[in-house]
C-alpha cells in the first residue's frame, strides 16, 4: 500500500514538475527574446524568468491554461534581433513587435505558430527573406511586414493561407513576381507598393469582346 | 481600337496615382475623405454623429470611427468602410475618392439613391469588395466598373438599376461573388471569361434579362432591327394590305357589273 501511494505521489510530483517546465518553456523563450533585445525604455523590466510562468509579465497575455496568447511590444523603442525560440509559443495568437528598431531576420520557426492570427513586424529594420514556412500559419489574418529591408521573393506558400485578410509587404526590397492566386486574389498593388525591384502586377489586357450573338449588336 | 486606349487610360491612372500619392496620400487625404462622406450623407438616425468626431485628432483617431477599418492601428489609412444598415440617405459619396488605399466599401441596406458615378473606377480604383445592395440606386450600371480589376465581390442586388448590364463586367477576372438580383435590368447577361462561381442566382428577378447560359435567348428587339421582313410580319400591316386588295376587287367587279347594264364605261381619272 505504501508503495502504491508513493508511486502515485511520484507521478503527481513529476506531473507538476512537467507542468512547471512547460510553462517555463514559454517563459524561457520570451526570456531569450529579452536577452536579445536592447530595451532603453525598460518595457521588459517586469519580465522575471524566476516566476513560474510569464503570465504576470507586462505586455504578455495568457489564456486560462497559463499559455501565452499575446505579446504586445509595439512602439517600445526596442532594438536587437528576434529569436528562434519564439516558435515554441504554440498558443500565440498576436505577435506585435511593430514600430521598433529590430534588426536581423525573421526566424523560420515563426512558421510553427499554428494559432497565430496576427504577425506585425512592420516598421523595423528586418532583413533577409520572408520565410516560406509562414505559409503554414493556417489561421493568420493579418500579415504586416511593411517598412523593413526584406529581400528575396514573396513565398507562393502564402497564397494557401485562406484566412488572410490584410497583407502589407510595402516599402521593402522584395523581388520577383507578385502571386495573384489563392488568397492573394484579395490583394492589390497597395499591399506591394514601394518595392522597386518587384515586378508590377500585370494589367491584363481585356479579352476582345466577342460579337454578341444573342441580342442586339452592340457598338462602342 | 477603343479597347486598347481603355487599357492605356487605366495604366495612365495607375501611373498618375504612383506619381501623386504612391498608393496612398496617407493621413490627410483619408481624414478629408471621411469628412466629405459624412457631409454628403444624411444620417437621420445619428449613427455617425457620435463616433465620427473630427475634433480629437490624435494619430490614427479615425481608426476608431464606427465602420472604419484601418491598414494599421494608430495610422489614419483607411482599409475598409463598412456602413451597412445605418439608415443613411443621399447619393454615392464621391468623397470616397480621397481614401486612396480603400479596398472595401459596404453601403448595403441603407436608403441611398441616385446613380453610381460613371467614373467610379477613378473613385475606388483598388476596391476588392463593393456592396451597394438593398438601397434605392437607379440608372445604369456604369461600364467603368469593369476597370476595377481587383473586384472579388460585387453586390448590386435589391436596387432599381435599369438598362443593360455592361458586357465588360465579364472581364473582371477576380470576381468570386457577384449579385444583380432584384433590379430592373434588361438585355443579355455578360459572358464571364474566368470563373465558375457565377450562377443563375446572380441574375434572378430582372424581368428583362435574357441570354445563355441561364436564361432564354434574347429575342431581337423590334427597336433595334427594323428589317422589312419584320415590318411585314406585323399582323396589322398584313390586314391593311388584304383590306386594300378586297376594295380594289370590289371596285373592279362593280365596274364590270354596271358596264353589263349600261354599256362600256369610261373611267376618267
Coordinates of C-alpha atoms in Angstrom, one line a residue:
Chain A
X1 CA 0.0 0.0 0.0
X2 CA 2.8 2.4 0.9
X3 CA 4.5 1.6 -2.4
X4 CA 1.3 2.4 -4.3
X5 CA 0.9 5.7 -2.5
X6 CA 4.5 6.7 -3.0
X7 CA 4.2 5.7 -6.7
X8 CA 1.2 7.9 -7.1
X9 CA 2.9 10.8 -5.3
X10 CA 5.9 10.5 -7.5
X11 CA 3.7 10.6 -10.6
X12 CA 1.9 13.6 -9.2
X13 CA 5.1 15.4 -8.4
X14 CA 6.5 14.5 -11.8
X15 CA 3.4 15.8 -13.5
X16 CA 3.6 19.1 -11.5
X17 CA 7.2 19.4 -12.5
X18 CA 6.4 18.9 -16.1
X19 CA 3.6 21.4 -15.9
X20 CA 6.0 23.9 -14.4
X21 CA 8.6 23.0 -17.0
X22 CA 6.2 23.6 -19.9
X23 CA 5.1 26.9 -18.6
X24 CA 8.8 27.7 -18.1
X25 CA 9.5 26.7 -21.7
X26 CA 7.4 29.6 -22.8
X27 CA 8.9 31.9 -20.2
X28 CA 12.3 30.8 -21.3
X29 CA 11.5 31.6 -24.9
X30 CA 10.4 35.1 -24.0
X31 CA 13.4 35.5 -21.8
X32 CA 15.6 34.6 -24.7
X33 CA 13.9 37.3 -26.7
X34 CA 14.5 39.8 -23.8
X35 CA 18.2 38.8 -23.8
X36 CA 18.5 39.6 -27.5
X37 CA 16.9 43.0 -27.3
X38 CA 18.2 46.3 -26.1
X39 CA 15.4 48.0 -24.0
X40 CA 16.3 51.6 -23.2
X41 CA 12.7 52.3 -22.1
X42 CA 12.7 49.4 -19.7
X43 CA 9.4 48.0 -21.0
X44 CA 10.7 44.5 -20.3
X45 CA 11.5 45.3 -16.7
X46 CA 8.7 43.1 -15.4
X47 CA 10.0 40.0 -17.3
X48 CA 11.2 38.0 -14.4
X49 CA 12.4 34.5 -15.5
X50 CA 12.2 33.1 -12.0
X51 CA 8.4 33.3 -11.9
X52 CA 6.6 30.1 -12.6
X53 CA 5.2 31.3 -15.9
X54 CA 5.4 34.6 -17.9
X55 CA 1.7 35.3 -17.4
X56 CA 2.2 38.1 -14.9
X57 CA 4.7 39.9 -17.1
X58 CA 3.6 43.2 -18.6
X59 CA 2.9 43.1 -22.3
X60 CA 2.3 39.3 -22.1
X61 CA -1.2 37.9 -22.2
X62 CA -2.0 34.2 -21.3
X63 CA -5.1 32.1 -21.7
X64 CA -6.9 30.2 -18.9
X65 CA -4.2 27.5 -19.1
X66 CA -1.4 30.0 -18.5
X67 CA -0.1 29.7 -22.0
X68 CA 1.0 32.8 -23.9
X69 CA -1.6 34.2 -26.4
X70 CA -0.3 37.7 -26.9
X71 CA 3.0 39.6 -26.9
X72 CA 2.3 43.3 -27.3
X73 CA 5.6 45.2 -27.7
X74 CA 4.7 47.7 -30.4
X75 CA 6.3 51.1 -30.4
X76 CA 8.6 50.2 -27.5
X77 CA 11.9 51.6 -28.7
X78 CA 13.4 48.1 -28.8
X79 CA 16.4 47.1 -30.9
X80 CA 18.3 43.9 -31.3
X81 CA 17.1 40.7 -33.0
X82 CA 14.3 38.1 -32.9
X83 CA 15.0 34.6 -31.6
X84 CA 14.1 31.1 -32.9
X85 CA 12.6 30.2 -29.5
X86 CA 9.6 32.3 -30.4
X87 CA 8.4 29.3 -32.3
X88 CA 7.6 27.3 -29.2
X89 CA 4.7 29.7 -28.2
X90 CA 2.2 27.2 -29.6
X91 CA -0.9 29.2 -28.4
X92 CA 0.4 32.6 -29.5
X93 CA -2.2 34.5 -31.5
X94 CA -0.9 38.0 -31.6
X95 CA 2.8 38.8 -32.1
X96 CA 3.0 42.6 -32.1
X97 CA 6.6 43.9 -32.4
X98 CA 5.9 46.7 -34.9
X99 CA 7.5 50.1 -34.9
X100 CA 10.7 49.3 -33.1
X101 CA 14.3 49.2 -34.3
X102 CA 14.6 45.4 -34.5
X103 CA 17.3 44.1 -37.0
X104 CA 18.2 40.6 -38.2
X105 CA 16.0 38.1 -40.0
X106 CA 12.5 36.7 -39.5
X107 CA 13.0 33.2 -37.9
X108 CA 11.7 30.3 -39.9
X109 CA 10.4 28.9 -36.6
X110 CA 7.6 31.5 -36.6
X111 CA 6.0 29.1 -39.1
X112 CA 5.4 26.7 -36.2
X113 CA 2.9 29.1 -34.5
X114 CA -0.2 27.3 -35.6
X115 CA -2.6 29.6 -33.7
X116 CA -1.1 32.9 -34.9
X117 CA -3.8 35.3 -36.1
X118 CA -1.6 38.5 -36.4
X119 CA 2.0 38.9 -37.2
X120 CA 3.0 42.5 -37.1
X121 CA 6.7 43.1 -37.6
X122 CA 6.3 46.3 -39.6
X123 CA 8.3 49.5 -39.2
X124 CA 11.6 47.8 -38.1
X125 CA 14.9 47.1 -39.8
X126 CA 14.5 43.4 -40.6
X127 CA 16.5 42.0 -43.5
X128 CA 16.6 38.7 -45.2
X129 CA 13.7 36.9 -46.8
X130 CA 10.1 36.1 -45.9
X131 CA 10.3 32.5 -44.7
X132 CA 8.4 30.0 -46.9
X133 CA 7.2 28.3 -43.7
X134 CA 5.0 31.3 -42.9
X135 CA 2.7 29.6 -45.3
X136 CA 1.9 27.1 -42.6
X137 CA 0.2 29.7 -40.5
X138 CA -3.3 28.5 -41.3
X139 CA -5.2 30.9 -39.1
X140 CA -3.3 34.0 -40.0
X141 CA -5.5 37.0 -40.7
X142 CA -3.0 39.9 -40.5
X143 CA 0.5 39.8 -42.1
X144 CA 2.1 43.2 -41.9
X145 CA 5.8 43.2 -42.7
X146 CA 5.9 46.6 -44.4
X147 CA 8.6 49.2 -43.9
X148 CA 11.6 46.9 -43.4
X149 CA 14.5 46.0 -45.7
X150 CA 13.3 42.5 -46.6
X151 CA 14.7 40.9 -49.8
X152 CA 14.0 37.9 -51.8
X153 CA 10.7 36.7 -53.4
X154 CA 7.2 36.6 -52.0
X155 CA 6.6 32.9 -50.9
X156 CA 3.9 31.3 -53.0
X157 CA 3.1 29.3 -49.9
X158 CA 1.4 32.4 -48.5
X159 CA -1.4 32.1 -51.1
X160 CA -2.5 28.9 -49.3
X161 CA -3.5 30.9 -46.2
X162 CA -7.2 31.1 -46.7
X163 CA -7.9 33.3 -43.6
X164 CA -5.5 36.1 -44.7
X165 CA -7.4 39.4 -44.8
X166 CA -4.8 42.1 -44.6
X167 CA -1.4 41.9 -46.2
X168 CA 1.1 44.7 -46.2
X169 CA 4.6 44.0 -47.7
X170 CA 5.0 47.6 -48.9
X171 CA 8.3 49.5 -48.5
X172 CA 10.8 46.7 -48.7
X173 CA 13.2 45.4 -51.3
X174 CA 11.4 42.3 -52.5
X175 CA 12.0 40.9 -55.9
X176 CA 10.3 38.5 -58.4
X177 CA 6.6 38.2 -59.2
X178 CA 3.5 39.0 -57.2
X179 CA 1.3 36.0 -56.8
X180 CA -2.4 36.6 -57.7
X181 CA -3.9 33.2 -57.0
X182 CA -5.5 31.8 -53.8
X183 CA -5.8 34.3 -51.0
X184 CA -3.7 36.8 -53.0
X185 CA -6.7 37.4 -55.2
X186 CA -7.7 39.9 -52.5
X187 CA -4.6 41.9 -52.6
X188 CA -4.0 45.0 -54.7
X189 CA -0.8 46.9 -55.6
X190 CA -1.3 48.8 -52.3
X191 CA 0.0 45.7 -50.5
X192 CA 3.2 45.6 -52.5
X193 CA 3.9 49.2 -53.1
X194 CA 7.4 50.7 -53.0
X195 CA 9.3 47.5 -53.7
X196 CA 11.3 48.9 -56.6
X197 CA 12.5 45.5 -57.8
X198 CA 9.2 43.7 -57.5
X199 CA 7.5 43.0 -60.9
X200 CA 4.4 45.1 -61.0
X201 CA 1.1 43.3 -61.3
X202 CA 0.3 43.0 -65.0
X203 CA -2.6 44.9 -66.3
X204 CA -4.4 42.1 -68.0
X205 CA -5.4 43.2 -71.4
X206 CA -9.2 42.9 -71.7
X207 CA -10.1 40.0 -73.9
X208 CA -11.7 41.1 -77.2
X209 CA -15.4 41.4 -76.7
X210 CA -16.9 38.8 -79.0
X211 CA -19.8 39.8 -81.2
X212 CA -23.0 39.4 -79.3
X213 CA -24.8 36.5 -81.0
X214 CA -27.7 36.6 -78.6
X215 CA -29.1 40.0 -78.9
X216 CA -28.8 43.4 -80.4
X217 CA -25.4 44.2 -81.9
X218 CA -23.5 46.5 -79.5
X219 CA -21.2 49.1 -80.8
X220 CA -18.7 51.2 -78.9
Chain B
X1 CA -9.4 50.4 -81.1
X2 CA -11.3 51.8 -78.2
X3 CA -10.4 48.7 -76.1
X4 CA -6.6 49.4 -76.4
X5 CA -7.0 53.1 -75.4
X6 CA -9.1 52.0 -72.4
X7 CA -6.1 50.0 -71.2
X8 CA -3.8 52.9 -71.7
X9 CA -6.1 55.1 -69.7
X10 CA -6.1 52.5 -66.9
X11 CA -2.3 52.4 -67.0
X12 CA -2.2 56.2 -67.0
X13 CA -4.5 56.3 -64.0
X14 CA -2.3 53.9 -62.1
X15 CA 0.8 55.8 -63.2
X16 CA -0.7 59.1 -62.0
X17 CA -1.6 57.5 -58.7
X18 CA 2.0 56.3 -58.5
X19 CA 3.3 59.8 -59.1
X20 CA 0.8 61.6 -57.0
X21 CA 0.3 59.6 -53.9
X22 CA 2.4 56.5 -54.2
X23 CA -0.5 54.2 -53.4
X24 CA -1.8 56.4 -50.7
X25 CA -1.5 60.0 -49.8
X26 CA -2.0 58.8 -46.3
X27 CA -3.3 60.6 -43.3
X28 CA -4.6 63.9 -44.5
X29 CA -6.4 62.7 -47.5
X30 CA -8.1 59.9 -45.6
X31 CA -9.4 62.4 -43.0
X32 CA -10.8 64.6 -45.6
X33 CA -12.3 61.6 -47.3
X34 CA -14.3 60.7 -44.2
X35 CA -15.2 64.4 -43.6
X36 CA -16.6 64.5 -47.1
X37 CA -18.5 61.3 -46.7
X38 CA -20.1 62.5 -43.5
X39 CA -21.0 65.8 -45.1
X40 CA -22.6 64.3 -48.2
X41 CA -24.8 61.7 -46.5
X42 CA -27.9 62.3 -44.5
X43 CA -27.7 60.5 -41.2
X44 CA -31.3 60.7 -39.8
X45 CA -30.6 58.1 -37.1
X46 CA -27.5 59.9 -35.9
X47 CA -25.4 56.8 -36.3
X48 CA -22.2 58.6 -37.5
X49 CA -22.6 61.8 -35.5
X50 CA -21.4 60.4 -32.2
X51 CA -18.4 58.4 -33.2
X52 CA -17.2 60.3 -36.3
X53 CA -15.7 63.2 -34.2
X54 CA -13.0 65.1 -36.1
X55 CA -12.0 67.3 -33.2
X56 CA -9.8 64.9 -31.2
X57 CA -7.2 64.2 -33.9
X58 CA -4.6 62.1 -32.4
X59 CA -2.6 59.6 -34.5
X60 CA -4.9 57.1 -36.1
X61 CA -8.1 58.5 -34.5
X62 CA -10.3 57.7 -37.5
X63 CA -9.4 54.1 -37.0
X64 CA -11.9 54.0 -34.0
X65 CA -14.8 55.5 -36.1
X66 CA -17.9 53.4 -36.5
X67 CA -17.5 51.3 -39.6
X68 CA -13.9 52.3 -40.3
X69 CA -11.1 49.7 -40.5
X70 CA -7.5 50.9 -41.0
X71 CA -4.5 49.2 -42.5
X72 CA -2.6 49.7 -39.3
X73 CA -3.8 50.7 -35.8
X74 CA -2.7 54.2 -34.9
X75 CA -2.3 55.3 -38.6
X76 CA -5.1 57.0 -40.4
X77 CA -5.1 55.0 -43.6
X78 CA -8.5 53.5 -44.3
X79 CA -8.7 49.9 -45.4
X80 CA -12.4 49.3 -45.3
X81 CA -15.6 51.4 -44.9
X82 CA -18.5 49.3 -43.6
X83 CA -21.6 51.4 -43.1
X84 CA -24.4 48.8 -43.6
X85 CA -27.8 49.2 -42.2
X86 CA -27.5 52.7 -40.7
X87 CA -30.5 54.4 -42.3
X88 CA -28.2 56.6 -44.4
X89 CA -29.6 58.7 -47.2
X90 CA -28.1 60.5 -50.1
X91 CA -26.1 59.7 -53.2
X92 CA -23.0 57.6 -53.8
X93 CA -20.4 59.6 -51.7
X94 CA -17.8 60.8 -54.2
X95 CA -15.6 61.9 -51.4
X96 CA -14.5 58.3 -51.1
X97 CA -12.0 59.1 -53.8
X98 CA -9.7 60.6 -51.2
X99 CA -9.5 57.3 -49.3
X100 CA -6.7 56.3 -51.7
X101 CA -6.0 52.9 -50.1
X102 CA -9.6 51.8 -49.8
X103 CA -10.2 48.1 -50.6
X104 CA -13.7 47.5 -49.2
X105 CA -16.8 49.6 -49.4
X106 CA -20.1 48.3 -47.9
X107 CA -23.0 50.7 -48.0
X108 CA -25.6 48.0 -48.1
X109 CA -29.1 48.2 -46.6
X110 CA -29.4 51.9 -46.4
X111 CA -31.6 54.4 -48.3
X112 CA -29.1 55.6 -50.8
X113 CA -30.3 56.7 -54.2
X114 CA -29.3 58.2 -57.5
X115 CA -26.9 56.5 -59.9
X116 CA -23.4 55.1 -59.4
X117 CA -21.0 57.6 -60.9
X118 CA -19.7 56.9 -64.4
X119 CA -16.1 57.5 -63.2
X120 CA -16.5 55.0 -60.3
X121 CA -13.2 53.4 -61.3
X122 CA -11.4 56.7 -60.5
X123 CA -13.1 57.0 -57.2
X124 CA -12.4 53.4 -55.9
X125 CA -9.7 52.1 -58.1
X126 CA -8.3 49.5 -55.8
X127 CA -11.6 48.2 -54.5
X128 CA -11.8 44.4 -53.9
X129 CA -15.3 44.3 -52.3
X130 CA -18.1 46.6 -53.3
X131 CA -21.5 46.1 -51.7
X132 CA -24.3 48.6 -52.6
X133 CA -27.1 46.1 -52.2
X134 CA -30.5 46.9 -50.7
X135 CA -30.6 50.6 -51.4
X136 CA -32.6 52.7 -54.0
X137 CA -29.8 53.1 -56.5
X138 CA -31.1 53.6 -60.1
X139 CA -29.8 54.3 -63.5
X140 CA -27.4 52.1 -65.5
X141 CA -24.5 50.2 -64.1
X142 CA -21.5 52.2 -65.2
X143 CA -19.4 50.2 -67.6
X144 CA -16.2 51.6 -66.0
X145 CA -16.8 49.3 -63.1
X146 CA -15.0 46.8 -65.3
X147 CA -11.8 48.9 -64.7
X148 CA -12.0 48.0 -61.1
X149 CA -10.0 44.9 -61.9
X150 CA -9.3 43.8 -58.4
X151 CA -13.0 43.3 -57.6
X152 CA -13.6 40.0 -55.8
X153 CA -17.1 40.8 -54.5
X154 CA -19.6 42.9 -56.4
X155 CA -23.1 43.1 -54.9
X156 CA -25.6 45.4 -56.5
X157 CA -28.7 43.4 -55.7
X158 CA -32.0 44.8 -54.5
X159 CA -31.8 48.2 -56.1
X160 CA -33.5 49.8 -59.1
X161 CA -30.7 49.5 -61.6
X162 CA -32.0 49.6 -65.2
X163 CA -30.8 49.3 -68.7
X164 CA -28.4 46.7 -69.9
X165 CA -25.6 45.1 -67.9
X166 CA -22.3 46.3 -69.4
X167 CA -20.8 43.3 -71.1
X168 CA -17.4 44.5 -70.0
X169 CA -18.3 43.2 -66.5
X170 CA -17.4 39.8 -67.9
X171 CA -13.7 40.9 -67.9
X172 CA -13.5 41.1 -64.1
X173 CA -11.1 38.2 -63.6
X174 CA -11.1 38.1 -59.8
X175 CA -14.8 38.0 -59.2
X176 CA -15.9 35.4 -56.7
X177 CA -19.3 36.8 -55.5
X178 CA -21.5 38.6 -57.9
X179 CA -25.1 39.6 -57.5
X180 CA -27.5 41.6 -59.5
X181 CA -30.8 40.0 -58.4
X182 CA -33.9 42.1 -57.8
X183 CA -33.3 45.0 -60.2
X184 CA -34.9 46.3 -63.4
X185 CA -32.1 45.2 -65.7
X186 CA -32.7 44.0 -69.2
X187 CA -30.8 42.6 -72.2
X188 CA -28.2 40.0 -72.4
X189 CA -26.2 38.5 -69.5
X190 CA -22.4 39.2 -69.8
X191 CA -20.1 36.3 -70.6
X192 CA -17.8 35.8 -67.7
X193 CA -14.4 34.6 -69.1
X194 CA -12.8 33.3 -66.0
X195 CA -14.8 31.8 -63.2
X196 CA -17.3 29.1 -62.2
X197 CA -18.8 30.8 -59.2
X198 CA -21.4 32.8 -61.1
X199 CA -24.7 31.1 -61.5
X200 CA -28.4 31.9 -62.3
X201 CA -28.8 33.2 -58.7
X202 CA -26.7 36.2 -59.7
X203 CA -29.3 37.5 -62.1
X204 CA -32.7 36.4 -60.8
X205 CA -35.7 38.8 -60.7
X206 CA -34.7 41.0 -63.5
X207 CA -37.7 40.5 -65.8
X208 CA -35.9 41.9 -68.9
X209 CA -32.7 39.9 -68.6
X210 CA -32.1 37.2 -71.2
X211 CA -29.4 35.1 -72.8
X212 CA -27.5 31.9 -72.1
X213 CA -26.3 30.2 -70.2
X214 CA -29.1 30.7 -67.6
X215 CA -31.9 32.4 -69.4
X216 CA -33.7 32.1 -72.7
X217 CA -32.0 33.6 -75.8
X218 CA -32.7 37.2 -76.2
X219 CA -35.3 37.9 -78.9
X220 CA -34.1 40.7 -81.2
X221 CA -35.9 43.9 -80.1
X222 CA -38.0 45.5 -82.8
X223 CA -36.4 48.9 -81.9
X224 CA -33.0 47.7 -82.9
X225 CA -33.6 45.7 -86.1
X226 CA -36.2 47.2 -88.5
X227 CA -35.8 44.9 -91.4
X228 CA -38.5 45.0 -94.0
X229 CA -39.3 41.4 -93.2
X230 CA -40.1 42.2 -89.6
X231 CA -42.4 45.1 -90.7
X232 CA -44.3 42.8 -93.0
X233 CA -44.6 40.1 -90.4
X234 CA -46.5 42.6 -88.2
X235 CA -50.1 41.5 -88.4
X236 CA -51.6 45.0 -88.7
X237 CA -49.8 45.7 -92.0
X238 CA -51.0 42.4 -93.5
X239 CA -54.6 43.2 -92.6
X240 CA -54.3 46.6 -94.3
X241 CA -52.9 45.1 -97.5
X242 CA -55.7 42.5 -97.5
X243 CA -58.4 45.1 -97.0
X244 CA -56.9 47.1 -99.8
X245 CA -57.0 44.2 -102.2
X246 CA -60.6 43.5 -101.3
X247 CA -61.6 47.1 -102.0
X248 CA -59.8 47.0 -105.4
X249 CA -61.5 43.8 -106.4
X250 CA -64.9 45.1 -105.2
X251 CA -64.4 48.2 -107.3
X252 CA -63.5 46.3 -110.4
X253 CA -66.4 43.9 -110.1
X254 CA -68.8 46.9 -109.6
X255 CA -67.5 48.4 -112.8
X256 CA -68.0 45.2 -114.7
X257 CA -71.5 44.9 -113.3
X258 CA -72.5 48.4 -114.4
X259 CA -70.9 48.0 -117.8
X260 CA -73.1 45.0 -118.4
X261 CA -76.1 47.1 -117.7
X262 CA -75.2 50.5 -119.1
X263 CA -72.7 49.6 -121.8
X264 CA -68.9 50.5 -121.8
X265 CA -68.0 52.9 -119.1
X266 CA -65.1 55.3 -119.5
X267 CA -63.2 55.9 -116.4
X268 CA -61.9 59.5 -116.3
X269 CA -59.0 59.5 -113.9

